[in-house]
mmCIF file of C-alpha atoms and ligand atoms in Angstrom:
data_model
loop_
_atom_site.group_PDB
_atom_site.id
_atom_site.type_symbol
_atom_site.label_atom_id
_atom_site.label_comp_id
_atom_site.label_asym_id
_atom_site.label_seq_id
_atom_site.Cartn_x
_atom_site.Cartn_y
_atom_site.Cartn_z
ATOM 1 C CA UNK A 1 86.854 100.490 120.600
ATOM 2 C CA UNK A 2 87.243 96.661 120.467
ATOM 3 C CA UNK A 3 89.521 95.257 118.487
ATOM 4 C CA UNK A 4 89.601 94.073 114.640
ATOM 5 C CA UNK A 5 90.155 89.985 114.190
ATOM 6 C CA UNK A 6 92.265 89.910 111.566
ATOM 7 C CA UNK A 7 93.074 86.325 109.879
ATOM 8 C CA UNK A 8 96.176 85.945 107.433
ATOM 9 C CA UNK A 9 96.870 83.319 104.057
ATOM 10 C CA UNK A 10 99.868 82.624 103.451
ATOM 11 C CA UNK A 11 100.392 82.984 107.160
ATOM 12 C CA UNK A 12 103.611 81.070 107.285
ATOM 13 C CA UNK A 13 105.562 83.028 104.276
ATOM 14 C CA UNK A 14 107.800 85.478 104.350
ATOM 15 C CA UNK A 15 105.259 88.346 104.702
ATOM 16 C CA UNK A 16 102.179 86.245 106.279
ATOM 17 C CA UNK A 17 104.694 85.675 109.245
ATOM 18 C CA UNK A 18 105.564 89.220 109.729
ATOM 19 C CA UNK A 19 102.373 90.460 109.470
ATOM 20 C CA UNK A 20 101.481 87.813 112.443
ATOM 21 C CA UNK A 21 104.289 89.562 114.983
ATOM 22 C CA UNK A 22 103.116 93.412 113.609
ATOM 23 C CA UNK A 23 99.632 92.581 114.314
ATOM 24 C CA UNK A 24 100.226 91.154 117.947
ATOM 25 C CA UNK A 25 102.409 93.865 118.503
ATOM 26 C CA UNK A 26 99.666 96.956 117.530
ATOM 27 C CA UNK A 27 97.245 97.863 119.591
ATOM 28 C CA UNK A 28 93.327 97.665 118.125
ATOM 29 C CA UNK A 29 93.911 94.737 116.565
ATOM 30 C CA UNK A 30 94.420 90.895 116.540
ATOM 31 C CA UNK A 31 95.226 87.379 114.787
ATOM 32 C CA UNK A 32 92.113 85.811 115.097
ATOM 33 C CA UNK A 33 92.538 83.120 112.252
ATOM 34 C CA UNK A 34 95.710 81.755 110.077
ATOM 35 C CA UNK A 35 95.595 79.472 107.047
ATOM 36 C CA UNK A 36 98.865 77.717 105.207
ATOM 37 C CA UNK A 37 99.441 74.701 102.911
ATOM 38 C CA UNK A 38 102.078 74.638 105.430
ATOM 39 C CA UNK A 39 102.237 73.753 109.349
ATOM 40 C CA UNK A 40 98.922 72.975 109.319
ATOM 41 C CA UNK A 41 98.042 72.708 113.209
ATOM 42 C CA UNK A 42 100.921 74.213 114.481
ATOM 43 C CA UNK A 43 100.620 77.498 116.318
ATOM 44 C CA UNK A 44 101.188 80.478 114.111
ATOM 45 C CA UNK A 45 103.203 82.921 116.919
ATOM 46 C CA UNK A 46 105.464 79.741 117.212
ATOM 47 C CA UNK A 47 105.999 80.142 113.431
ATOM 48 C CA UNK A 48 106.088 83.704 113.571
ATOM 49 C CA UNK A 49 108.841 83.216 116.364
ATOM 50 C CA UNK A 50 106.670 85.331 118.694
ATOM 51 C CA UNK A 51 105.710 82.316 120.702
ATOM 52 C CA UNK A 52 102.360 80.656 121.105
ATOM 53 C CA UNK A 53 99.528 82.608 120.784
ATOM 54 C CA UNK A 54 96.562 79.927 120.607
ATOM 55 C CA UNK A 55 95.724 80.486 116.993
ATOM 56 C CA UNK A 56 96.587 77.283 114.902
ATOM 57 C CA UNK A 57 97.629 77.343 111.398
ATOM 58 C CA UNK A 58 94.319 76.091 109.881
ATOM 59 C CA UNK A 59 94.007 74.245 106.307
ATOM 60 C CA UNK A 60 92.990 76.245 103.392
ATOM 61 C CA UNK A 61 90.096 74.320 102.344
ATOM 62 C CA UNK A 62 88.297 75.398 105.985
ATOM 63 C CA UNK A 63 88.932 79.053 104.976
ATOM 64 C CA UNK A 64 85.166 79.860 105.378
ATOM 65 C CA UNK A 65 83.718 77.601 108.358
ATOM 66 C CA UNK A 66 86.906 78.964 110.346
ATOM 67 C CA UNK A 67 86.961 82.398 109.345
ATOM 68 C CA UNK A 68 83.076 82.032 110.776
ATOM 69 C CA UNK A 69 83.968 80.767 113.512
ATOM 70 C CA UNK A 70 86.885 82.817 114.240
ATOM 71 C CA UNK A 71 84.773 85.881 114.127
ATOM 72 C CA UNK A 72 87.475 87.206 111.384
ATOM 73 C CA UNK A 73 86.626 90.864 109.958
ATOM 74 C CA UNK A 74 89.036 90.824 108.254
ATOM 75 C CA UNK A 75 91.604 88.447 105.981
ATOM 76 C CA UNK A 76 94.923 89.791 104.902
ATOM 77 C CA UNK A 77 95.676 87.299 101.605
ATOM 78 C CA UNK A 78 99.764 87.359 100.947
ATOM 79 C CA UNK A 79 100.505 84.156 98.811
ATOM 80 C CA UNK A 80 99.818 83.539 95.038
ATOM 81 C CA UNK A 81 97.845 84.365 92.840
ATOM 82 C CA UNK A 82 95.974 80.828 91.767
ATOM 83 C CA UNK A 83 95.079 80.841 95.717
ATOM 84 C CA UNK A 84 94.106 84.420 96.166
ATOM 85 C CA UNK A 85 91.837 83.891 92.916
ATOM 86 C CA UNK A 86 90.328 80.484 95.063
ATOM 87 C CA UNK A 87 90.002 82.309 98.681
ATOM 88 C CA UNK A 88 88.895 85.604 98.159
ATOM 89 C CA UNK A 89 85.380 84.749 97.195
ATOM 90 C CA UNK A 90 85.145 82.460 99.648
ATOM 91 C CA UNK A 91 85.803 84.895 102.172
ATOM 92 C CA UNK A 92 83.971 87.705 100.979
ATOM 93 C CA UNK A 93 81.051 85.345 100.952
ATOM 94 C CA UNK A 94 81.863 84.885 104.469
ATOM 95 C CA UNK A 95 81.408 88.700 105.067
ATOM 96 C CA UNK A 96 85.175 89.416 105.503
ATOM 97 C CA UNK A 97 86.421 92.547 104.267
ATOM 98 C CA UNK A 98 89.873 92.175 102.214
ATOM 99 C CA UNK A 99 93.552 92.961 102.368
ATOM 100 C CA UNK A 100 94.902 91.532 98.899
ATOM 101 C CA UNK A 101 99.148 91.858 98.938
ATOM 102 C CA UNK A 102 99.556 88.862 96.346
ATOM 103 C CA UNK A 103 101.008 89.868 92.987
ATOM 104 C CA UNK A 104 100.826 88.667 89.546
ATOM 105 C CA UNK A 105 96.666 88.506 89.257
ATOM 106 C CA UNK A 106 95.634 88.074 85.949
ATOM 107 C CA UNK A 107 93.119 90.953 84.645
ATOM 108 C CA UNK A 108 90.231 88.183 85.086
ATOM 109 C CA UNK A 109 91.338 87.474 88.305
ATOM 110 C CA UNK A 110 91.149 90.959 89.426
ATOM 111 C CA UNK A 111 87.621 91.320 87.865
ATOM 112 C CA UNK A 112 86.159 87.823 90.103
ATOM 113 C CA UNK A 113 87.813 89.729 93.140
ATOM 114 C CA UNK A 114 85.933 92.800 92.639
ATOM 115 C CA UNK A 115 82.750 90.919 91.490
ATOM 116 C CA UNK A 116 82.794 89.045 94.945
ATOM 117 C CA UNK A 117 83.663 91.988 97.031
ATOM 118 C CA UNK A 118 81.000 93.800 95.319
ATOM 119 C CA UNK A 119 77.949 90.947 95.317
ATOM 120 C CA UNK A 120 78.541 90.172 98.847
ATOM 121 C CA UNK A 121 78.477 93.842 100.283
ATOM 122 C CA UNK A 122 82.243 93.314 101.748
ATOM 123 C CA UNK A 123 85.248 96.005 101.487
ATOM 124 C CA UNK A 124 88.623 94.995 100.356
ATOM 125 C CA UNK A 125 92.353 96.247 99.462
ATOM 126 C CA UNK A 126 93.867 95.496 96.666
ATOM 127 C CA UNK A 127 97.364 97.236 96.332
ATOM 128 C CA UNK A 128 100.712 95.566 94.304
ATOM 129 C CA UNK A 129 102.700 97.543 97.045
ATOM 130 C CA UNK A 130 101.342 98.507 101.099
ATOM 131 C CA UNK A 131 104.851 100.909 101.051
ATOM 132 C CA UNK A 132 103.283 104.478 102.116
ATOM 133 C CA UNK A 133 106.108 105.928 99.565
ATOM 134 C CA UNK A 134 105.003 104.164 96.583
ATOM 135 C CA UNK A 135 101.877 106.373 96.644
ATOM 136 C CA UNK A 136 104.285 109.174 96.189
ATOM 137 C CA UNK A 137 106.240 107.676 93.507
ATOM 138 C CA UNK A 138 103.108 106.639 91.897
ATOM 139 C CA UNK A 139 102.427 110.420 91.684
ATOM 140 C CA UNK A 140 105.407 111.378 91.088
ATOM 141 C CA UNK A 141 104.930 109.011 87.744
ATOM 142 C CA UNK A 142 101.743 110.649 86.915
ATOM 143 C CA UNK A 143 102.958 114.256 86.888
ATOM 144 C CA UNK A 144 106.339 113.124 84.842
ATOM 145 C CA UNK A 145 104.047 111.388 82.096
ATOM 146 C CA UNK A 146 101.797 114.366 82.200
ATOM 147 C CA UNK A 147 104.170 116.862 82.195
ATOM 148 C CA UNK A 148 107.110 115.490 79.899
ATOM 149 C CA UNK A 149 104.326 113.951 76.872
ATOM 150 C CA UNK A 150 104.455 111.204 75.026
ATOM 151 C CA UNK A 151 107.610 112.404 72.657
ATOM 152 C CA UNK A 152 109.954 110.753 76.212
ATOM 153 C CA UNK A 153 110.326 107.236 75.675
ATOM 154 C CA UNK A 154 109.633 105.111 78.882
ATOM 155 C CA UNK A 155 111.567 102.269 80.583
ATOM 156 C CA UNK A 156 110.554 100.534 83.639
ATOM 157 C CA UNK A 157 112.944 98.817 85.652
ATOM 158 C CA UNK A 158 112.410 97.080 88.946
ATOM 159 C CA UNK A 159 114.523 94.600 90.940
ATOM 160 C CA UNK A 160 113.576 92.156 93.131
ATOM 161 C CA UNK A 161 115.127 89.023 95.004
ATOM 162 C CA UNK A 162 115.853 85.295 94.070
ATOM 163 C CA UNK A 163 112.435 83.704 94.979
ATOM 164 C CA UNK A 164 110.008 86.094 93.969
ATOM 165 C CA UNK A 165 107.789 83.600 91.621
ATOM 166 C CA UNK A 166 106.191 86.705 89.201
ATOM 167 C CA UNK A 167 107.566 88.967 86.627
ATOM 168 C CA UNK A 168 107.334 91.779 85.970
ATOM 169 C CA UNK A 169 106.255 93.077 89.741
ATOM 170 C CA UNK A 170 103.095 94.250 90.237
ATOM 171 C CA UNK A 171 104.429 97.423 91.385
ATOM 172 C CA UNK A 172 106.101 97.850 87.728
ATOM 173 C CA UNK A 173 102.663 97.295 86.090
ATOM 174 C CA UNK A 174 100.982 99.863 88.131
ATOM 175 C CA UNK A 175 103.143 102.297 86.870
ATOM 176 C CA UNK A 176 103.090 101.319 83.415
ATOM 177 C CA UNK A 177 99.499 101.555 83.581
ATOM 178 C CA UNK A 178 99.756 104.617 84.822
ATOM 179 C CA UNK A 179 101.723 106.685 82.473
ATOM 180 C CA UNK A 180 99.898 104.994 79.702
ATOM 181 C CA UNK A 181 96.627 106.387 81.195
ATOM 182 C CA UNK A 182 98.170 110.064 80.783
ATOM 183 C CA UNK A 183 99.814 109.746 77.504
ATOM 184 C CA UNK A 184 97.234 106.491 75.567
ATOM 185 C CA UNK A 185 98.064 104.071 73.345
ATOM 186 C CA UNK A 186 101.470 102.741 74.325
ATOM 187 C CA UNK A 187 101.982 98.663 74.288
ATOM 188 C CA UNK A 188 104.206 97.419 76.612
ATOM 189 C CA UNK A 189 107.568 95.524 75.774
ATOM 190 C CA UNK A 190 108.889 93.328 78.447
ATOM 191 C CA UNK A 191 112.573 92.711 77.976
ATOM 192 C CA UNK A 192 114.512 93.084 74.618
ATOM 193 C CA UNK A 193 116.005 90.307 72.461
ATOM 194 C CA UNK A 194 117.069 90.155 69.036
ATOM 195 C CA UNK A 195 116.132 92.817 66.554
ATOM 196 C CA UNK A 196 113.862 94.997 67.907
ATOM 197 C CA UNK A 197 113.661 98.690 66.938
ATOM 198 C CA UNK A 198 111.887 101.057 69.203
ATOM 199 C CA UNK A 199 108.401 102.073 68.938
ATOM 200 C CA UNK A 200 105.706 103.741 71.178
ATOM 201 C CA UNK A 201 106.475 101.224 73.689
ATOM 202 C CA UNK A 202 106.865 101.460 77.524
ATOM 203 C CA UNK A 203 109.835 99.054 78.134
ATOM 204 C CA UNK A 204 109.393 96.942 81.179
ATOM 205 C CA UNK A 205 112.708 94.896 82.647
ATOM 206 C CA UNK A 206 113.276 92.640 85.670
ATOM 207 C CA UNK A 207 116.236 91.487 87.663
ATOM 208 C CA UNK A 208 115.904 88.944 90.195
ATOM 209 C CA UNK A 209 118.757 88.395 92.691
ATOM 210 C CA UNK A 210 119.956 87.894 95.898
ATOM 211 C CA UNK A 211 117.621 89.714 98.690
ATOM 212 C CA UNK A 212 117.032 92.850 97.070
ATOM 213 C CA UNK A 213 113.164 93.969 98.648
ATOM 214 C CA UNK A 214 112.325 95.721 95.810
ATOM 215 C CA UNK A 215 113.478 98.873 93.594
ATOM 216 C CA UNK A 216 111.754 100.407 90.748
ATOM 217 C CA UNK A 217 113.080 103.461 88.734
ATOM 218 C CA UNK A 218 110.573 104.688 85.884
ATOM 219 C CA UNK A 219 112.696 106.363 83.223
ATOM 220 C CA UNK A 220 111.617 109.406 80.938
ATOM 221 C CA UNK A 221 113.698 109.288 78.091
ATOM 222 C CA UNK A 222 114.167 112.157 75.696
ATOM 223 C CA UNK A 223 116.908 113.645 73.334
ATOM 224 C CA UNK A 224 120.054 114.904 75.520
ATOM 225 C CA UNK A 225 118.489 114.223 79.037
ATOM 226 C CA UNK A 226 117.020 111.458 81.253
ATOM 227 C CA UNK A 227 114.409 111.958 83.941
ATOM 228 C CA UNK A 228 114.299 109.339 86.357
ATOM 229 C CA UNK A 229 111.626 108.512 89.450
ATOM 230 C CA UNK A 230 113.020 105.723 91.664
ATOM 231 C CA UNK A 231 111.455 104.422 94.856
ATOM 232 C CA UNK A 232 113.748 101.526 96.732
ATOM 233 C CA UNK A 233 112.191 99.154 99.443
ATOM 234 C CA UNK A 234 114.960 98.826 102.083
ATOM 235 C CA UNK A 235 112.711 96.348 104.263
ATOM 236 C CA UNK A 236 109.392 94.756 104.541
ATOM 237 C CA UNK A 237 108.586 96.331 107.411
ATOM 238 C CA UNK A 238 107.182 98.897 105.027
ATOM 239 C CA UNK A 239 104.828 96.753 103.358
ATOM 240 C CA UNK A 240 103.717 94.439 106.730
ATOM 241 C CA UNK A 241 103.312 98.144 108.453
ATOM 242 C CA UNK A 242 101.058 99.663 105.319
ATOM 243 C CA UNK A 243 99.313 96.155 104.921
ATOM 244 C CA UNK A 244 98.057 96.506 109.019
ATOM 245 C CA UNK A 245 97.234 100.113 108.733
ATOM 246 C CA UNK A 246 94.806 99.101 105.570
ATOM 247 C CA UNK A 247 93.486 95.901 107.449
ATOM 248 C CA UNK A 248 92.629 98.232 110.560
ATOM 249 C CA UNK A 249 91.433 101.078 108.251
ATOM 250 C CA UNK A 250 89.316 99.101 105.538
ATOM 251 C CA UNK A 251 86.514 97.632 108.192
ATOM 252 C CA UNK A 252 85.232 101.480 108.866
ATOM 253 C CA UNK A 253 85.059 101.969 105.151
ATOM 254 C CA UNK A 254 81.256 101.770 102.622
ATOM 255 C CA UNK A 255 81.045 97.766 101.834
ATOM 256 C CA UNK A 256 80.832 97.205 98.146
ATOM 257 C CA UNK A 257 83.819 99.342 97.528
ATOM 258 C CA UNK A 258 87.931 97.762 96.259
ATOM 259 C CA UNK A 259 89.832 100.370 97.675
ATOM 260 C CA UNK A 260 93.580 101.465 96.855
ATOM 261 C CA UNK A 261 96.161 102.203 98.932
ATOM 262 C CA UNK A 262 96.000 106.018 98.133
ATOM 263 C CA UNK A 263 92.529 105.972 99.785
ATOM 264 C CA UNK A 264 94.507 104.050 103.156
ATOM 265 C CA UNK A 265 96.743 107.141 102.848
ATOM 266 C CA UNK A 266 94.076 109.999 102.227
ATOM 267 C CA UNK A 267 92.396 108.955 105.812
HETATM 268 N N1 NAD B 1 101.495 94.195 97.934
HETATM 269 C C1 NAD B 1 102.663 94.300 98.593
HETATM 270 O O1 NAD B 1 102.997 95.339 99.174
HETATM 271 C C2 NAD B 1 103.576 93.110 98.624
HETATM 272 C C3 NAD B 1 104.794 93.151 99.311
HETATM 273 C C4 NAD B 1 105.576 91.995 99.365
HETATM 274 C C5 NAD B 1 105.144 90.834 98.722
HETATM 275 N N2 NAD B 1 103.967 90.857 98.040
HETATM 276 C C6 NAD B 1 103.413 89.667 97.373
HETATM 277 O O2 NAD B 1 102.898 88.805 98.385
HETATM 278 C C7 NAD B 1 102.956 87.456 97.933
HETATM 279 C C8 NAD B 1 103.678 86.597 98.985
HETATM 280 O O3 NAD B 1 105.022 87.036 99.098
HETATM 281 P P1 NAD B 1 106.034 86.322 100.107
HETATM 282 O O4 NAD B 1 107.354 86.931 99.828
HETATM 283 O O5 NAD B 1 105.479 86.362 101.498
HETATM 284 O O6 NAD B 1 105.983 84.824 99.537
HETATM 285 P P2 NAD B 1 106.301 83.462 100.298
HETATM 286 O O7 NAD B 1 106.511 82.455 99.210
HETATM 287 O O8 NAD B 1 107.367 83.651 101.323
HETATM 288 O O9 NAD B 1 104.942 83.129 101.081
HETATM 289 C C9 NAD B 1 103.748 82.680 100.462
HETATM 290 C C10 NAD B 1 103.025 81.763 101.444
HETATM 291 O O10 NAD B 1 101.754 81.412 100.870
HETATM 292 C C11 NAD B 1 101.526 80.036 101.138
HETATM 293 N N3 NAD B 1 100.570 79.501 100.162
HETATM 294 C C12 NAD B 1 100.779 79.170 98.871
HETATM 295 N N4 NAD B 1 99.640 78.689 98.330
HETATM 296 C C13 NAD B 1 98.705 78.737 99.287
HETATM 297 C C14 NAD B 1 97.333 78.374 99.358
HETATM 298 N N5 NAD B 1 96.700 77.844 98.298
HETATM 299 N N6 NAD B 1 96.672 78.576 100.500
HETATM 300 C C15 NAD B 1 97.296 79.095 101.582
HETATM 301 N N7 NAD B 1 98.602 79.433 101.603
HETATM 302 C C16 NAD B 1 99.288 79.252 100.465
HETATM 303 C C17 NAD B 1 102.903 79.382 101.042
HETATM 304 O O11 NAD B 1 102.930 78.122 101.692
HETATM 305 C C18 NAD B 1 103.776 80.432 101.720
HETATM 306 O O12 NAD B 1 103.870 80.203 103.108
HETATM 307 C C19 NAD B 1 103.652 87.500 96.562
HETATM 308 O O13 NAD B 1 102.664 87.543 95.550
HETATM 309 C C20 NAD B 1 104.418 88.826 96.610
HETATM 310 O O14 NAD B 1 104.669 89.381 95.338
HETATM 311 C C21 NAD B 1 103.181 91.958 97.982
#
């Protein structure tokens, strides 16, 4: 089987540039492409502190002549979420399937991202969190909410280090959404100040700090006892290694089609 050209935004962040050193070091697949605002025309394994692996950093604005030309099938998009919203319809007009990782997409941004994947016959990805344990605690969510009813009052913590740029995580949201899919009707309250008496809320709360990776604890709340589903990130590596798996996994999938990471998982 030959292997899948895989091109990265955001190529020279914190993620982009560990996704460059787990793709060159997995078999059936390769950096064909890499686009930054920054080190433009430098070479991205230099970057990635893999040394050079003759694939400059190219300019955003060339995202689709180069991911053409680069024979990309694929473009894994880690940055933010104005230039996710700007390249992934550019791409998929290109005929490159998607990996989306960036966080904090508005609900109309989401909606242009599926439009495009969905007009131009492409497949994409588009998961807050490449962990394979999150599905779990996803689940694990679902069968609390489900099981426990909407009389438990719900609080969503997560934590997260000093530069993350959006609040509350994506990962958060999921959840939120989902327990409000099993139990309806609950608004969501982010952060407390002031006088504010409960209602049929789901609480959501950040912390931002040092280099935590990323925690979340959903909390079922109820009279005399606390139910709590907690899933801690201890390193990256478990997003860059989910993030590949999806890139490698999402070219063999039905074009026309956003995927989730749960379908990654289910094979
Ligand atoms: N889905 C997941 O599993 C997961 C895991 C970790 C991080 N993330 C998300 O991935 C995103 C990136 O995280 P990070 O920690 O790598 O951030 P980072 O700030 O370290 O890296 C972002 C990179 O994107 C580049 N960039 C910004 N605007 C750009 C543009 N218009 N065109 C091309 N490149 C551009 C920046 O120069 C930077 O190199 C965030 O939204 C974060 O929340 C998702």
């Amino acid at each position: 089987m030959s292997e899948v050209r895989a091109a990265l935004v955001g190529a020279c962040g914190r993620m982009g540039q560990m996704i460059v050193r787990r793709i060159m070091a997995t078999e059936g697949i390769t950096v064909a492409a890499a686009f930054d605002l920054l080190n433009v025309g430098k070479d991205v394994g230099e970057v990635a502190g893999i040394g050079k692996i003759d694939v400059p950093v190219s300019d955003p604005a060339e995202l689709g002549p180069v991911l053409r030309e680069s024979g990309t099938e694929v473009l894994l998009d880690f940055t933010v979420a104005a230039a996710t919203a700007a390249n992934a319809p550019v791409a998929a007009a290109a005929g490159v399937n998607l990996i989306i990782g960036t966080t904090g997409l508005s609900a109309e941004q989401k909606a242009a991202i599926v439009d495009s994947v969905t007009r131009n016959n492409v497949a994409a990805v588009v998961s807050s969190n490449y962990s394979i344990g999150v599905g779990a605690f996803f689940k694990l969510c679902r069968d609390a909410a489900r099981y426990l009813g909407p009389d438990y009052d719900v609080e969503i913590v997560e934590a997260h280090h000093n530069q993350k740029k959006d609040a509350p995580s994506g990962t958060a949201l999921t959840a939120a959404d989902i327990v409000r899919e099993e139990l309806g009707g609950k608004e969501y309250v982010y952060g407390r100040s002031g006088v504010c008496p409960r209602g049929k809320e789901i609480g959501i709360h950040s912390i931002r700090g040092g280099d935590i990776v990323g925690d979340h604890t959903v909390m079922f709340i109820g009279n005399s006892e606390r139910i709590e589903v907690r899933h801690q990130a201890h390193s990256r590596e478990v997003f860059v290694g989910g993030a590949v798996m999806a890139a490698q996994w999402v070219v063999r999938q039905k074009k026309g089609v956003v995927y989730e990471m749960s379908d990654v998982l289910a094979g």
